Each structure stands twice: as C-alpha cells, then as structure tokens.
Amino acid sequence: MVDLRLHGAIDEIPKHEWDSLLGDGPPFLCWDFLQALEQTGCVDPEKGWAPAHLSLSEGSQLIAVAPAYIKGNSEGEFVFDHSWAEFAYARLRHRYYPKLIVAAPFTPATGPRLLMRPDVDSEQALRALAGGLGRIIEENDLSSAHVLFAEVRQAEALERAGLLLRQGVQYHWHNPGYANFEDFLSRYSSKRRNQIRRERRELEVQGVELDVKLGSDLSNAEIDHVFEFYAATVDKYFWGRRYLNRNFFQEICSRIGSQILVVLARDKSNPVPLAGAFNLLGPHKLYGRYWGAREERKFLHFNVCYYRGIEECIARGLKGFEPGAGGEHKLARGFEPVITYSAHKLKHPTLHAAIREFLTRERKAVREEISGATPLLKPLGDVSNDDS
C-alpha cells in the first residue's frame, strides 16, 4: 500500500533521499535549491507560499517525492489561472484560494514533477499521486491541485488518472549535435545568418565583452550585481514581483555553484558589469532565468541571454536551452515553439466542467499558434553555407 504524506518543510525529507530520486534531473528541483528558497524566506506562508511537499512510501521505504506548496495567490507560477479564480468567485461564489500546486517556485521550466525510484511503476505512482491530490484538497479545504510544467509523459498519465490537461507554448532551442555556432547558423537562410552575425558584432563595435562564470567562481560583488540586475528587471514592470532576495543568490551560488552559469557584459572602459544573465546549468539543458541591465544597448539582450547561452550549450554538448516564458522574438534567434503541459484537479464540479470546456478551446488555440509559427531554421540536412 502506498502512503502519501505532506511535509511542511523540505528539511523533513533527508537531502540524500530527495536527490537520489531526482537523479540527473534539473537543478531547480534539487534539495538545495528548494531548501535555499525556504531558508532565505523567498517561499513563506505570509507570501502565499506554504511548503507542503509530498512523499510516497511503501512501508518504510521512500519511493517518490514532489515539491508542493499551498498557495494563497497565483503569483510566481507562470501557468496563469487568475481568470479561473475570478470565475469561481464571481459566478459560483466559491473560494479559489488556498490551492495546492506541485511545481518549482518561480521557475517556468519543464521537468519531472513526481521524482521516483527508477524501479517504480511510474503509471501506478502517478495514479497514486492523482488520488492523493484529491484527498489532500478535501482534507485541507483546498479548492484545487495543479501540477505545473510537467514532463509530457507524467502530464498525460495524470490526465488518464482523471486530471485536466492544459497546454501552453514556450520557445526552446534544440541541439542536434552542432560543432560550433557557425554550424548552427548554417541552418538559416543567408539573410538571417548575416543578420545574426551583425547583431553579434555590434558588441565589438560598442566595446562590450562577455564574461561567463560558474556561480562558484562569482565574487560577492558580482553576486551583488546579479541580484541588482534581477531586481531592476522585475521593478521595471507594474506586474513585477521581487520573489527572490540577495541572500538567496548568495546561498545558491555557495551550494550549487557548479550548476549556475552567469553571463556578465562589461564595457572595456569600465570593470563594473553593465548587464548580466543568470542561468541554471543542468546535465542535459541550460535554463535561462534572470536578466537585467544598467543601460539599454543595441542587441545587448540577444547576445547576453540567447547567443552566449547557445554557444555554451554547443561547447558543453547540452541537448537544449529553455530561455524562459514567452517571446515570439525568440523564433528569429533559433528557438522553436514547443508545447508545455500542466494537470489540474478542481473540487467544485461546476468549476471543473467550466475549466474542462475552456481547456478544450485553449488547446485548439495552442495548436494554431504553433502551426502558424513561421519556421526560420532549415530542416536538418537542408543547409547551405552560401552567404551571397
């Protein structure tokens, strides 16, 4: 019999057990990343994030875990359900918060959401998770449970277990085995290749150099700059929120510094960085997370956030690069549309039915968006180096 438990802090689950279940999964799901968020107060009940991590055990043996939080709002999730909450309140007089989410906080990146032993029957474990989510929302007076940015196989298994499947669109870069950046550019038309080369040369014209460092190699002053760039970007938008604090960046660089890759842009005449990008470095992918700049420079964003990241992926043999949410402008920089997945369980039957209808229409719109995206990369094998 599978026993499902809630944990009010990740400290209740030993680090070595959690990370052994993660295996070679992405760094934003490792114990240190999640614990640092709790330790530094970035996730906290007063901020609408109450840790409620899940564990599945058979007897005394831990077989699976999942990062989970009881939420008092919908901030920092990137799978937007504000309209669902408004419908519940306005039309049904039904309280939407608190709710439960299974996700990595503030991280719109795909990965496994149920971390399990490799010898476990994944379909059975995910059915147990789906059934457990139903019990949790009943026993804790929650409106719903949401599994966000799940791998497609896990999302589809949860759909088979009765959850509603939601799709979204992001733009990811894929590496079929490029030898270098020019090899990647060969998949573009001559016009596009030359445009990207011009964008990359622009930094030389401006006298800007890019410096790539692992988090473990950053000085305290450089960590200050990384936090300042992050804060400046979120402060620029009325909907921006400072979810993270300076202590988190310090803590995470000291703990998993080899899994953090920072790109810093410096003017040759000034040692103080003028822009930077904070990325998470997984065993298979690079994940772009935070960017900021002290001043606007032509093509600076594309070079710091995209082109330099692509170069690192090629050099390190990584399979892909997820630069974050949104942005059709990424198409022209080699990123291609992909479907993202989440799974949802609503307690109120009328709300469940309304959202099921909404998701049917939304999935059609997602398919139309992807089919309407103009591919700029030539198919593999159909490339030319003609720069005429």
CSV table of C-alpha atoms in Angstrom, one decimal, residues 3-14 18 38 50-57 62 64-70 136:
chain,number,residue,atom,x,y,z
A,3,ASP,CA,1.3,6.0,1.9
A,4,LEU,CA,1.1,9.7,0.9
A,5,ARG,CA,2.4,12.3,3.4
A,6,LEU,CA,2.5,16.1,3.5
A,7,HIS,CA,5.7,17.8,4.7
A,8,GLY,CA,5.7,21.4,5.9
A,9,ALA,CA,9.4,21.9,5.2
A,10,ILE,CA,11.8,20.1,2.9
A,11,ASP,CA,14.1,19.6,5.9
A,12,GLU,CA,11.6,16.8,6.9
A,13,ILE,CA,12.9,14.8,3.9
A,14,PRO,CA,16.6,13.9,4.0
A,18,TRP,CA,15.4,13.5,-2.2
A,38,GLU,CA,12.7,28.3,2.3
A,50,ALA,CA,3.4,27.5,2.3
A,51,PRO,CA,5.7,24.4,1.7
A,52,ALA,CA,3.6,21.2,1.5
A,53,HIS,CA,6.0,18.7,-0.1
A,54,LEU,CA,4.7,15.3,-0.9
A,55,SER,CA,6.2,11.9,-0.3
A,56,LEU,CA,5.1,8.4,-1.3
A,57,SER,CA,6.2,5.4,0.7
A,62,LEU,CA,10.5,6.2,0.3
A,64,ALA,CA,8.8,9.2,-4.7
A,65,VAL,CA,8.7,12.8,-3.7
A,66,ALA,CA,7.2,16.0,-5.2
A,67,PRO,CA,7.8,19.7,-4.5
A,68,ALA,CA,4.5,21.2,-3.5
A,69,TYR,CA,3.1,24.4,-1.9
A,70,ILE,CA,-0.2,25.6,-0.6
A,136,ILE,CA,-5.4,16.4,0.1
